[in-house]
Tab-separated table of C-alpha atoms in Angstrom:
chain	number	residue	atom	x	y	z
A	19	UNK	CA	115.675	-52.956	-4.445
A	20	UNK	CA	112.234	-51.320	-4.237
A	21	UNK	CA	111.871	-48.708	-7.459
A	22	UNK	CA	109.912	-46.332	-6.409
A	23	UNK	CA	110.488	-44.292	-9.954
A	24	UNK	CA	108.287	-46.668	-11.708
A	25	UNK	CA	105.098	-45.884	-9.338
A	26	UNK	CA	106.438	-41.686	-9.438
A	27	UNK	CA	106.884	-42.349	-13.656
A	28	UNK	CA	103.185	-44.004	-14.443
A	29	UNK	CA	101.521	-41.939	-11.389
A	30	UNK	CA	98.937	-40.534	-13.719
A	31	UNK	CA	98.017	-44.213	-15.417
A	32	UNK	CA	97.626	-45.507	-11.455
A	33	UNK	CA	94.924	-41.777	-11.367
A	34	UNK	CA	93.588	-42.846	-14.679
A	35	UNK	CA	92.750	-46.057	-12.594
A	36	UNK	CA	91.576	-44.887	-9.209
A	37	UNK	CA	89.242	-42.545	-10.817
A	38	UNK	CA	87.532	-45.433	-13.151
A	39	UNK	CA	87.848	-47.543	-9.967
A	40	UNK	CA	86.325	-44.514	-7.395
A	41	UNK	CA	83.882	-44.384	-10.911
A	42	UNK	CA	81.916	-47.904	-10.850
A	43	UNK	CA	82.063	-48.281	-6.813
A	44	UNK	CA	79.970	-45.134	-6.117
A	45	UNK	CA	78.079	-45.622	-8.965
A	46	UNK	CA	76.954	-48.999	-8.324
A	47	UNK	CA	76.350	-47.269	-4.960
A	48	UNK	CA	73.525	-46.035	-5.937
A	49	UNK	CA	71.969	-47.734	-8.656
A	50	UNK	CA	72.330	-50.914	-5.688
A	51	UNK	CA	71.070	-48.848	-3.064
A	52	UNK	CA	68.023	-48.589	-5.337
A	53	UNK	CA	67.692	-51.963	-6.703
A	54	UNK	CA	67.972	-53.582	-2.761
A	55	UNK	CA	65.466	-50.715	-1.776
A	56	UNK	CA	62.574	-51.762	-4.657
A	57	UNK	CA	64.434	-55.774	-3.814
A	58	UNK	CA	64.294	-55.582	-0.145
A	59	UNK	CA	60.434	-54.419	-0.289
A	60	UNK	CA	58.735	-55.737	-2.642
A	61	UNK	CA	59.727	-58.888	-0.180
A	62	UNK	CA	57.993	-57.254	2.241
A	63	UNK	CA	54.100	-56.629	0.253
A	64	UNK	CA	51.067	-58.493	0.986
A	65	UNK	CA	51.530	-59.685	-2.678
A	66	UNK	CA	53.388	-63.277	-2.952
A	67	UNK	CA	53.962	-62.629	-5.940
A	68	UNK	CA	55.632	-59.785	-5.698
A	69	UNK	CA	56.997	-61.138	-2.722
A	70	UNK	CA	58.789	-64.178	-4.464
A	71	UNK	CA	60.716	-61.781	-7.506
A	72	UNK	CA	62.453	-60.801	-4.281
A	73	UNK	CA	63.517	-63.610	-3.214
A	74	UNK	CA	64.481	-64.404	-6.295
A	75	UNK	CA	66.132	-61.780	-7.744
A	76	UNK	CA	68.264	-61.625	-3.682
A	77	UNK	CA	68.940	-66.110	-4.757
A	78	UNK	CA	69.904	-65.146	-8.427
A	79	UNK	CA	72.812	-62.344	-7.909
A	80	UNK	CA	73.673	-63.198	-4.242
A	81	UNK	CA	75.231	-67.046	-4.824
A	82	UNK	CA	76.620	-66.124	-8.741
A	83	UNK	CA	79.692	-65.045	-7.878
A	84	UNK	CA	80.798	-62.150	-8.659
A	85	UNK	CA	83.380	-62.893	-11.474
A	86	UNK	CA	81.282	-65.663	-12.945
A	87	UNK	CA	78.447	-62.433	-13.174
A	88	UNK	CA	80.128	-59.848	-15.228
A	89	UNK	CA	81.977	-62.404	-18.084
A	90	UNK	CA	78.442	-63.462	-18.577
A	91	UNK	CA	77.243	-60.272	-19.248
A	92	UNK	CA	80.215	-59.124	-21.161
A	93	UNK	CA	80.699	-62.378	-23.207
A	94	UNK	CA	77.585	-64.335	-23.031
A	95	UNK	CA	74.419	-61.803	-22.715
A	96	UNK	CA	75.505	-60.460	-26.439
A	97	UNK	CA	75.316	-63.897	-27.683
A	98	UNK	CA	71.685	-64.108	-26.396
A	99	UNK	CA	70.426	-60.954	-26.933
A	100	UNK	CA	71.975	-60.510	-30.201
A	101	UNK	CA	73.609	-57.037	-29.411
A	102	UNK	CA	77.019	-55.252	-28.014
A	103	UNK	CA	77.414	-54.096	-24.643
A	104	UNK	CA	80.005	-52.019	-24.098
A	105	UNK	CA	82.515	-53.620	-21.107
A	106	UNK	CA	81.568	-50.444	-19.239
A	107	UNK	CA	77.967	-51.463	-19.236
A	108	UNK	CA	78.460	-54.608	-18.410
A	109	UNK	CA	80.187	-54.200	-15.574
A	110	UNK	CA	78.077	-51.138	-14.295
A	111	UNK	CA	75.680	-53.424	-14.752
A	112	UNK	CA	77.285	-56.757	-13.043
A	113	UNK	CA	77.895	-54.663	-9.880
A	114	UNK	CA	75.138	-53.577	-9.697
A	115	UNK	CA	72.912	-55.903	-9.855
A	116	UNK	CA	75.354	-57.917	-7.265
A	117	UNK	CA	75.610	-55.777	-4.720
A	118	UNK	CA	71.430	-54.618	-5.229
A	119	UNK	CA	70.790	-58.050	-3.891
A	120	UNK	CA	72.831	-57.989	-0.561
A	121	UNK	CA	71.075	-54.416	-0.150
A	122	UNK	CA	68.203	-56.037	-0.407
A	123	UNK	CA	68.709	-58.383	2.172
A	124	UNK	CA	69.407	-56.174	4.552
A	125	UNK	CA	66.961	-54.172	3.829
A	126	UNK	CA	64.659	-56.580	4.146
A	127	UNK	CA	66.207	-57.786	7.412
A	128	UNK	CA	66.224	-54.224	8.848
A	129	UNK	CA	62.292	-53.672	9.182
A	130	UNK	CA	62.079	-57.537	9.957
A	131	UNK	CA	64.360	-56.892	13.009
A	132	UNK	CA	62.197	-54.367	14.502
A	133	UNK	CA	59.971	-55.033	17.289
A	134	UNK	CA	56.354	-56.689	16.403
A	135	UNK	CA	54.801	-54.976	18.864
A	136	UNK	CA	56.029	-51.437	17.820
A	137	UNK	CA	53.928	-52.227	14.748
A	138	UNK	CA	51.449	-53.469	17.276
A	139	UNK	CA	52.152	-49.783	18.890
A	140	UNK	CA	51.901	-47.435	15.750
A	141	UNK	CA	48.066	-49.430	14.202
A	142	UNK	CA	46.576	-48.659	17.193
A	143	UNK	CA	46.856	-45.536	17.534
A	144	UNK	CA	45.752	-45.262	13.980
A	145	UNK	CA	48.657	-44.896	12.415
A	146	UNK	CA	48.808	-45.420	8.218
A	147	UNK	CA	51.148	-47.476	6.435
A	148	UNK	CA	53.392	-45.006	5.427
A	149	UNK	CA	53.185	-42.849	8.488
A	150	UNK	CA	53.570	-46.411	10.271
A	151	UNK	CA	56.340	-47.288	7.990
A	152	UNK	CA	58.138	-43.094	8.612
A	153	UNK	CA	57.768	-42.622	11.510
A	154	UNK	CA	58.386	-45.775	13.554
A	155	UNK	CA	59.263	-49.027	11.351
A	156	UNK	CA	62.191	-46.799	9.200
A	157	UNK	CA	63.511	-44.739	12.126
A	158	UNK	CA	64.370	-47.229	13.885
A	159	UNK	CA	65.342	-50.336	10.531
A	160	UNK	CA	67.613	-47.758	9.753
A	161	UNK	CA	69.620	-47.737	12.533
A	162	UNK	CA	70.267	-51.299	12.496
A	163	UNK	CA	70.699	-50.959	8.555
A	164	UNK	CA	74.020	-48.113	8.093
A	165	UNK	CA	76.818	-50.579	9.894
A	166	UNK	CA	76.334	-53.392	7.513
A	167	UNK	CA	74.961	-51.093	3.795
A	168	UNK	CA	78.282	-49.370	4.965
A	169	UNK	CA	80.507	-52.518	5.681
A	170	UNK	CA	79.209	-54.206	2.355
A	171	UNK	CA	80.141	-50.707	0.292
A	172	UNK	CA	83.322	-51.401	1.490
A	173	UNK	CA	83.512	-54.483	0.189
A	174	UNK	CA	82.446	-53.552	-2.861
A	175	UNK	CA	85.132	-50.871	-3.001
A	176	UNK	CA	87.164	-54.407	-3.771
A	177	UNK	CA	84.997	-56.140	-5.617
A	178	UNK	CA	85.550	-52.919	-8.475
A	179	UNK	CA	88.941	-54.954	-8.859
A	180	UNK	CA	86.752	-57.535	-10.964
A	181	UNK	CA	86.138	-55.076	-13.766
A	182	UNK	CA	90.024	-55.707	-14.659
A	183	UNK	CA	88.867	-59.424	-16.185
A	184	UNK	CA	86.657	-58.101	-18.728
A	185	UNK	CA	88.981	-55.634	-19.353
A	186	UNK	CA	87.528	-51.984	-17.905
A	187	UNK	CA	90.458	-50.053	-16.826
A	188	UNK	CA	90.027	-49.705	-12.946
A	189	UNK	CA	92.856	-49.893	-10.961
A	190	UNK	CA	93.753	-53.127	-11.107
A	191	UNK	CA	93.654	-53.468	-14.224
A	192	UNK	CA	96.485	-50.368	-14.896
A	193	UNK	CA	97.941	-52.235	-12.144
A	194	UNK	CA	98.315	-55.070	-14.474
A	195	UNK	CA	98.715	-53.311	-17.465
A	196	UNK	CA	102.421	-50.525	-16.116
A	197	UNK	CA	103.700	-53.717	-15.115
A	198	UNK	CA	103.634	-55.420	-18.891
A	199	UNK	CA	106.098	-53.688	-19.492
A	200	UNK	CA	108.536	-51.989	-16.646
A	201	UNK	CA	108.524	-55.679	-15.269
A	202	UNK	CA	107.684	-54.476	-12.135
A	203	UNK	CA	104.576	-56.455	-10.710
A	204	UNK	CA	106.176	-55.638	-6.705
A	205	UNK	CA	106.632	-52.344	-6.431
A	206	UNK	CA	103.521	-51.632	-8.913
A	207	UNK	CA	101.168	-54.378	-6.389
A	208	UNK	CA	102.485	-53.150	-3.400
A	209	UNK	CA	100.991	-50.008	-4.877
A	210	UNK	CA	97.478	-50.956	-5.959
A	211	UNK	CA	97.484	-52.849	-2.111
A	212	UNK	CA	98.184	-49.374	-0.155
A	213	UNK	CA	96.096	-46.817	-2.477
A	214	UNK	CA	93.067	-49.075	-0.715
A	215	UNK	CA	94.111	-49.213	2.129
A	216	UNK	CA	94.536	-45.777	2.312
A	217	UNK	CA	91.164	-45.595	1.516
A	218	UNK	CA	89.299	-47.787	2.340
A	219	UNK	CA	91.172	-48.326	6.777
A	220	UNK	CA	90.002	-44.458	7.635
A	221	UNK	CA	86.064	-45.533	6.607
A	222	UNK	CA	86.649	-48.515	8.074
A	223	UNK	CA	88.068	-46.722	11.472
A	224	UNK	CA	84.716	-43.803	10.620
A	225	UNK	CA	82.046	-46.706	10.499
A	226	UNK	CA	82.920	-48.334	13.309
A	227	UNK	CA	82.809	-45.162	15.399
A	228	UNK	CA	79.503	-44.040	14.075
A	229	UNK	CA	78.258	-48.378	14.627
A	230	UNK	CA	80.000	-47.216	18.271
A	231	UNK	CA	77.424	-44.076	18.439
A	232	UNK	CA	74.151	-45.665	17.308
A	233	UNK	CA	74.793	-49.126	19.788
A	234	UNK	CA	75.373	-46.638	21.975
A	235	UNK	CA	71.740	-46.039	21.504
A	236	UNK	CA	70.715	-41.888	22.684
B	19	UNK	CA	25.154	-53.503	37.683
B	20	UNK	CA	23.283	-53.986	34.332
B	21	UNK	CA	26.550	-56.729	33.902
B	22	UNK	CA	23.766	-58.567	31.329
B	23	UNK	CA	21.186	-56.496	30.769
B	24	UNK	CA	19.909	-56.228	27.293
B	25	UNK	CA	18.651	-52.390	28.070
B	26	UNK	CA	21.883	-50.529	26.227
B	27	UNK	CA	22.085	-46.597	27.200
B	28	UNK	CA	25.559	-45.840	26.171
B	29	UNK	CA	26.982	-49.000	24.282
B	30	UNK	CA	30.438	-47.904	23.353
B	31	UNK	CA	31.296	-52.136	22.387
B	32	UNK	CA	29.376	-54.121	21.557
B	33	UNK	CA	30.817	-57.262	19.708
B	34	UNK	CA	28.426	-60.272	18.135
B	35	UNK	CA	29.951	-63.487	16.806
B	36	UNK	CA	33.222	-62.787	16.230
B	37	UNK	CA	34.824	-65.696	14.919
B	38	UNK	CA	38.414	-65.909	14.637
B	39	UNK	CA	41.222	-68.212	12.928
B	40	UNK	CA	45.291	-68.771	12.977
B	41	UNK	CA	45.451	-70.776	9.954
B	42	UNK	CA	43.509	-74.304	11.147
B	43	UNK	CA	42.685	-73.092	14.295
B	44	UNK	CA	39.643	-71.344	15.437
B	45	UNK	CA	40.495	-69.597	18.281
B	46	UNK	CA	37.287	-67.654	18.386
B	47	UNK	CA	34.255	-69.698	18.302
B	48	UNK	CA	32.010	-66.713	17.905
B	49	UNK	CA	31.936	-64.327	20.981
B	50	UNK	CA	29.939	-61.919	21.861
B	51	UNK	CA	30.245	-59.326	24.093
B	52	UNK	CA	28.909	-55.948	24.956
B	53	UNK	CA	30.977	-53.158	27.257
B	54	UNK	CA	28.414	-49.732	27.939
B	55	UNK	CA	30.002	-46.977	28.632
B	56	UNK	CA	32.518	-45.943	32.128
B	57	UNK	CA	32.695	-50.438	32.406
B	58	UNK	CA	34.913	-51.675	33.755
B	59	UNK	CA	35.108	-55.581	32.141
B	60	UNK	CA	38.213	-57.858	32.600
B	61	UNK	CA	39.414	-60.944	30.158
B	62	UNK	CA	39.888	-63.803	32.472
B	63	UNK	CA	40.950	-67.349	30.912
B	64	UNK	CA	43.674	-69.711	30.642
B	65	UNK	CA	46.554	-69.150	28.639
B	66	UNK	CA	45.198	-69.393	24.696
B	67	UNK	CA	41.568	-69.468	25.461
B	68	UNK	CA	42.048	-66.579	22.877
B	69	UNK	CA	41.391	-63.693	25.384
B	70	UNK	CA	43.953	-61.357	24.212
B	71	UNK	CA	42.343	-62.086	20.740
B	72	UNK	CA	39.538	-61.337	21.933
B	73	UNK	CA	41.054	-57.597	22.819
B	74	UNK	CA	43.376	-57.533	19.717
B	75	UNK	CA	40.177	-58.134	18.017
B	76	UNK	CA	38.359	-54.535	19.197
B	77	UNK	CA	40.817	-52.513	17.350
B	78	UNK	CA	40.958	-54.951	14.315
B	79	UNK	CA	44.599	-55.686	15.167
B	80	UNK	CA	42.976	-59.021	15.105
B	81	UNK	CA	40.904	-59.768	11.790
B	82	UNK	CA	38.210	-61.836	12.632
B	83	UNK	CA	36.476	-64.270	9.443
B	84	UNK	CA	32.442	-63.752	10.747
B	85	UNK	CA	30.526	-60.986	13.529
B	86	UNK	CA	30.210	-57.778	13.573
B	87	UNK	CA	32.036	-54.951	15.906
B	88	UNK	CA	30.139	-51.265	16.520
B	89	UNK	CA	31.877	-49.235	18.120
B	90	UNK	CA	29.681	-46.402	19.833
B	91	UNK	CA	27.718	-46.950	17.287
B	92	UNK	CA	29.696	-46.756	14.492
B	93	UNK	CA	29.683	-49.755	12.837
B	94	UNK	CA	33.513	-50.697	12.049
B	95	UNK	CA	33.632	-54.176	10.711
B	96	UNK	CA	30.920	-57.526	9.612
B	97	UNK	CA	31.541	-60.798	8.436
B	98	UNK	CA	28.768	-63.492	7.737
B	99	UNK	CA	29.780	-66.936	8.466
B	100	UNK	CA	31.655	-67.696	5.002
B	101	UNK	CA	33.981	-64.371	5.054
B	102	UNK	CA	31.820	-62.247	3.098
B	103	UNK	CA	31.908	-58.817	3.608
B	104	UNK	CA	28.392	-56.803	4.675
B	105	UNK	CA	30.701	-54.082	4.868
B	106	UNK	CA	33.900	-53.441	4.579
B	107	UNK	CA	35.762	-50.157	5.408
B	108	UNK	CA	38.180	-47.827	3.496
B	109	UNK	CA	41.620	-48.871	5.903
B	110	UNK	CA	41.732	-44.301	6.129
B	111	UNK	CA	38.298	-44.924	8.051
B	112	UNK	CA	39.504	-47.950	10.257
B	113	UNK	CA	42.592	-46.058	11.293
B	114	UNK	CA	40.340	-43.454	12.576
B	115	UNK	CA	37.816	-45.851	14.205
B	116	UNK	CA	41.123	-47.278	15.558
B	117	UNK	CA	42.721	-43.674	17.379
B	118	UNK	CA	39.437	-43.478	19.594
B	119	UNK	CA	40.717	-46.929	21.094
B	120	UNK	CA	44.165	-47.014	23.513
B	121	UNK	CA	46.071	-49.853	23.617
B	122	UNK	CA	48.253	-51.035	26.581
B	123	UNK	CA	50.529	-53.682	25.737
B	124	UNK	CA	52.608	-56.709	28.120
B	125	UNK	CA	55.704	-55.758	26.063
B	126	UNK	CA	55.239	-51.978	26.665
B	127	UNK	CA	56.365	-51.105	23.259
B	128	UNK	CA	56.758	-47.576	23.822
B	129	UNK	CA	58.224	-46.411	20.469
B	130	UNK	CA	62.236	-46.532	21.601
B	131	UNK	CA	63.487	-43.384	19.158
B	132	UNK	CA	61.602	-41.297	20.656
B	133	UNK	CA	60.874	-39.337	24.394
B	134	UNK	CA	58.942	-40.089	26.521
B	135	UNK	CA	56.646	-37.123	26.012
B	136	UNK	CA	57.389	-37.723	22.575
B	137	UNK	CA	55.801	-41.144	22.933
B	138	UNK	CA	52.052	-38.817	23.975
B	139	UNK	CA	52.398	-36.741	21.647
B	140	UNK	CA	52.745	-39.340	18.198
B	141	UNK	CA	49.286	-39.963	18.272
B	142	UNK	CA	47.501	-36.565	18.861
B	143	UNK	CA	50.053	-34.931	16.238
B	144	UNK	CA	50.743	-37.765	13.543
B	145	UNK	CA	47.124	-39.605	13.434
B	146	UNK	CA	45.180	-36.152	14.888
B	147	UNK	CA	47.101	-33.663	13.068
B	148	UNK	CA	46.592	-31.588	16.523
B	149	UNK	CA	49.549	-28.771	16.974
B	150	UNK	CA	52.432	-29.548	18.506
B	151	UNK	CA	51.644	-27.068	21.340
B	152	UNK	CA	48.376	-28.409	22.004
B	153	UNK	CA	49.643	-32.490	21.798
B	154	UNK	CA	52.811	-31.084	24.349
B	155	UNK	CA	50.453	-29.689	26.003
B	156	UNK	CA	47.659	-32.378	27.284
B	157	UNK	CA	50.855	-35.240	26.551
B	158	UNK	CA	52.191	-33.065	29.639
B	159	UNK	CA	49.023	-33.025	31.943
B	160	UNK	CA	48.884	-36.937	31.609
B	161	UNK	CA	52.537	-37.744	32.389
B	162	UNK	CA	52.252	-35.932	35.094
B	163	UNK	CA	48.648	-37.441	35.700
B	164	UNK	CA	51.096	-41.028	36.088
B	165	UNK	CA	53.507	-39.103	38.103
B	166	UNK	CA	55.933	-38.765	35.833
B	167	UNK	CA	56.647	-34.725	34.995
B	168	UNK	CA	60.174	-35.684	35.837
B	169	UNK	CA	61.009	-38.569	33.574
B	170	UNK	CA	59.308	-36.802	30.255
B	171	UNK	CA	62.689	-36.399	28.592
B	172	UNK	CA	64.182	-39.557	28.883
B	173	UNK	CA	63.694	-42.233	26.419
B	174	UNK	CA	62.441	-45.708	26.850
B	175	UNK	CA	65.554	-47.761	27.180
B	176	UNK	CA	66.360	-45.225	30.570
B	177	UNK	CA	62.927	-46.369	32.255
B	178	UNK	CA	61.179	-49.041	34.645
B	179	UNK	CA	59.176	-51.257	33.159
B	180	UNK	CA	56.499	-49.715	35.432
B	181	UNK	CA	57.032	-46.210	34.803
B	182	UNK	CA	57.489	-47.362	30.524
B	183	UNK	CA	54.509	-48.864	30.842
B	184	UNK	CA	52.795	-45.835	32.794
B	185	UNK	CA	53.712	-43.553	29.977
B	186	UNK	CA	51.872	-46.293	27.555
B	187	UNK	CA	48.636	-45.849	29.557
B	188	UNK	CA	49.185	-41.704	28.929
B	189	UNK	CA	50.014	-42.434	25.097
B	190	UNK	CA	46.634	-44.645	24.773
B	191	UNK	CA	45.078	-41.829	27.143
B	192	UNK	CA	45.996	-38.867	24.839
B	193	UNK	CA	44.224	-39.727	21.722
B	194	UNK	CA	40.768	-39.144	24.115
B	195	UNK	CA	39.484	-43.133	23.615
B	196	UNK	CA	35.841	-43.657	23.861
B	197	UNK	CA	37.201	-46.942	25.976
B	198	UNK	CA	40.764	-48.182	26.724
B	199	UNK	CA	42.199	-52.176	25.938
B	200	UNK	CA	44.524	-53.560	28.125
B	201	UNK	CA	46.542	-56.884	27.354
B	202	UNK	CA	47.671	-57.970	30.278
B	203	UNK	CA	50.006	-55.073	31.304
B	204	UNK	CA	51.484	-56.330	34.240
B	205	UNK	CA	52.535	-59.564	33.118
B	206	UNK	CA	55.934	-58.295	31.851
B	207	UNK	CA	57.044	-56.286	35.651
B	208	UNK	CA	58.833	-57.837	38.452
B	209	UNK	CA	56.067	-58.130	41.361
B	210	UNK	CA	57.834	-54.959	43.507
B	211	UNK	CA	56.539	-52.406	40.030
B	212	UNK	CA	53.184	-54.309	39.864
B	213	UNK	CA	51.705	-51.985	41.486
B	214	UNK	CA	52.525	-48.657	40.886
B	215	UNK	CA	51.337	-49.696	37.102
B	216	UNK	CA	47.621	-51.204	39.139
B	217	UNK	CA	47.609	-48.374	40.770
B	218	UNK	CA	47.189	-45.852	37.860
B	219	UNK	CA	44.957	-48.075	36.132
B	220	UNK	CA	42.252	-48.171	39.514
B	221	UNK	CA	42.608	-43.600	39.019
B	222	UNK	CA	41.523	-44.364	35.085
B	223	UNK	CA	38.265	-46.495	36.207
B	224	UNK	CA	38.067	-44.584	39.062
B	225	UNK	CA	38.038	-41.213	36.610
B	226	UNK	CA	34.969	-42.851	34.345
B	227	UNK	CA	37.348	-44.586	31.285
B	228	UNK	CA	35.722	-47.711	29.410
B	229	UNK	CA	38.282	-49.883	30.100
B	230	UNK	CA	38.808	-54.486	28.903
B	231	UNK	CA	41.410	-55.678	30.778
B	232	UNK	CA	43.105	-58.393	29.843
B	233	UNK	CA	44.517	-59.678	33.225
B	234	UNK	CA	45.904	-62.379	35.600
B	235	UNK	CA	45.654	-60.431	38.560
B	236	UNK	CA	42.555	-61.233	40.522
B	237	UNK	CA	42.334	-59.322	42.361
B	238	UNK	CA	42.466	-55.355	40.287
B	239	UNK	CA	39.526	-57.195	38.607
B	240	UNK	CA	37.804	-58.781	42.050
B	241	UNK	CA	38.176	-54.817	43.068
B	242	UNK	CA	37.976	-52.425	40.133
B	243	UNK	CA	35.924	-54.752	37.381
B	244	UNK	CA	32.340	-54.169	37.251
B	245	UNK	CA	32.154	-57.544	35.277
B	246	UNK	CA	34.578	-60.585	34.931
B	247	UNK	CA	34.072	-62.508	31.502
B	248	UNK	CA	36.190	-66.311	31.526
B	249	UNK	CA	37.023	-67.514	27.717
B	250	UNK	CA	37.640	-70.757	28.033
B	251	UNK	CA	38.273	-72.546	24.394
B	252	UNK	CA	37.706	-69.553	22.285
B	253	UNK	CA	33.951	-69.082	24.125
B	254	UNK	CA	32.839	-67.083	26.419
B	255	UNK	CA	32.139	-69.688	29.565
B	256	UNK	CA	30.865	-67.240	32.298
B	257	UNK	CA	29.893	-63.305	32.436
B	258	UNK	CA	29.052	-61.122	35.533
B	259	UNK	CA	30.092	-58.928	38.155
B	260	UNK	CA	32.900	-60.311	40.065
B	261	UNK	CA	32.000	-61.737	43.212
B	262	UNK	CA	29.896	-63.859	41.368
B	263	UNK	CA	31.915	-65.303	38.826
B	264	UNK	CA	35.030	-64.639	40.965
B	265	UNK	CA	33.726	-66.089	44.222
B	266	UNK	CA	30.632	-68.935	42.663
B	267	UNK	CA	32.387	-69.892	40.238
B	268	UNK	CA	29.446	-72.757	38.562
B	269	UNK	CA	31.738	-73.982	35.394
B	270	UNK	CA	33.848	-76.501	36.055
B	271	UNK	CA	36.480	-75.311	33.639
B	272	UNK	CA	35.757	-72.071	35.304
B	273	UNK	CA	35.877	-73.027	39.090
B	274	UNK	CA	39.295	-74.820	38.133
B	275	UNK	CA	40.949	-71.674	36.693
B	276	UNK	CA	39.164	-69.724	39.788
B	277	UNK	CA	40.633	-72.086	42.197
B	278	UNK	CA	44.717	-72.243	41.506
B	279	UNK	CA	44.826	-68.567	41.379
B	280	UNK	CA	43.033	-69.897	44.897
B	281	UNK	CA	45.750	-72.097	45.683
B	282	UNK	CA	48.604	-70.208	44.240
B	283	UNK	CA	48.498	-66.425	44.772
B	284	UNK	CA	45.968	-66.817	48.698
B	285	UNK	CA	45.212	-62.762	46.654
B	286	UNK	CA	41.661	-63.409	46.711
B	287	UNK	CA	42.306	-65.338	49.988
B	288	UNK	CA	41.110	-62.399	52.501
B	289	UNK	CA	37.664	-61.851	50.619
B	290	UNK	CA	37.226	-66.007	51.207
B	291	UNK	CA	37.777	-65.634	54.773
B	292	UNK	CA	35.041	-63.131	55.247
B	293	UNK	CA	32.155	-64.183	53.190
């Protein structure tokens, strides 16, 4: 039988885990956006060196599994640098660097997907680089970037469960902890899965609506 | 017609020794072109001859590696044959000069997130810092002159190709340009829409606008152009009044080009028969 009491009597632990999950999700998305903006835009600059830096960054963090990045930052980086890194900072850094590489790709792709003719037309009007970006290119690019940015952010919330591998007390970690003394993994992991569904399904539906609105155009 | 006379009463454009390279490919191999105020100059040539590249050099959308460009007496570009600057204008100056030229593209290139009216107002408001009210009044006037008064609040996606291209002409004209540049303005249009755009261009030419037009519409060239310039492999090999260039081609390449058009389009047939 499904024993609800395991959940109801441990709701405070679960709530703590949920806060940690949300905290890392929102925080790493914010920092990741800043990283992505820089790493995406420098790839569009005329300076070759900057372009390479951006490319290397993206390919590096995009192609290493997030779990490996997290473990490496938490366990290996301190040995390299001879400093201590808290699991919180290690988790935050790993998540931000990882999603930053995806955001960078989305930003770069979004700007580059705008037809070259748009640049030609705005240059012919005598617009400066900044005017061009602000008035013509970015408004069109952002429209196209919203769906992939939102989609990647939803994936990010799910990715935070990897934090439990470096013992950050996120939702999944709390679940494992509760099940370790209640011996009720079925109830607990079902509840954890349900919490993700309850948060992410409505977000996905909203996202789809927004997407349709934008594709519709006017 | 003061086609090739050295006298320069009111020279709007003066390009000399323009050389342009894309990678290792030399697209323009030393081109000279002068255009006087009020003249309509049509550039013709096979694809790959460099006519569009030349047009795009005029407002530095393409940057030549050598040559000199004057617009209305102002030197905007001057490189020697080794690519060294003789003058180097700050970007702000180049943008200012660009804003005195209007350009119309083959693919229209209207801003899709703006209405027709906003497209026409964009340059005057953002680049020339005119007040919105002033820019709006002028834009309405221009759109009306293009027969588009009913479409001012529509987005480009809601307009036909011919309507979009007329908005694009109005957008260029809104800058009060010293010269209008047209890059194959009718090539992307359905045949039944070509006429309305050509009509707008004829009206513009008759109003005294200085125009440089890259086109395959030899009928337009014949009727409207003061000069027809034929490019071949990055060089100008004919430059003169349309009747001379189109009806009495001397250079074998030009002869071949014009003949192909006669055969396929038959546009000039009536004129040829009347000759």
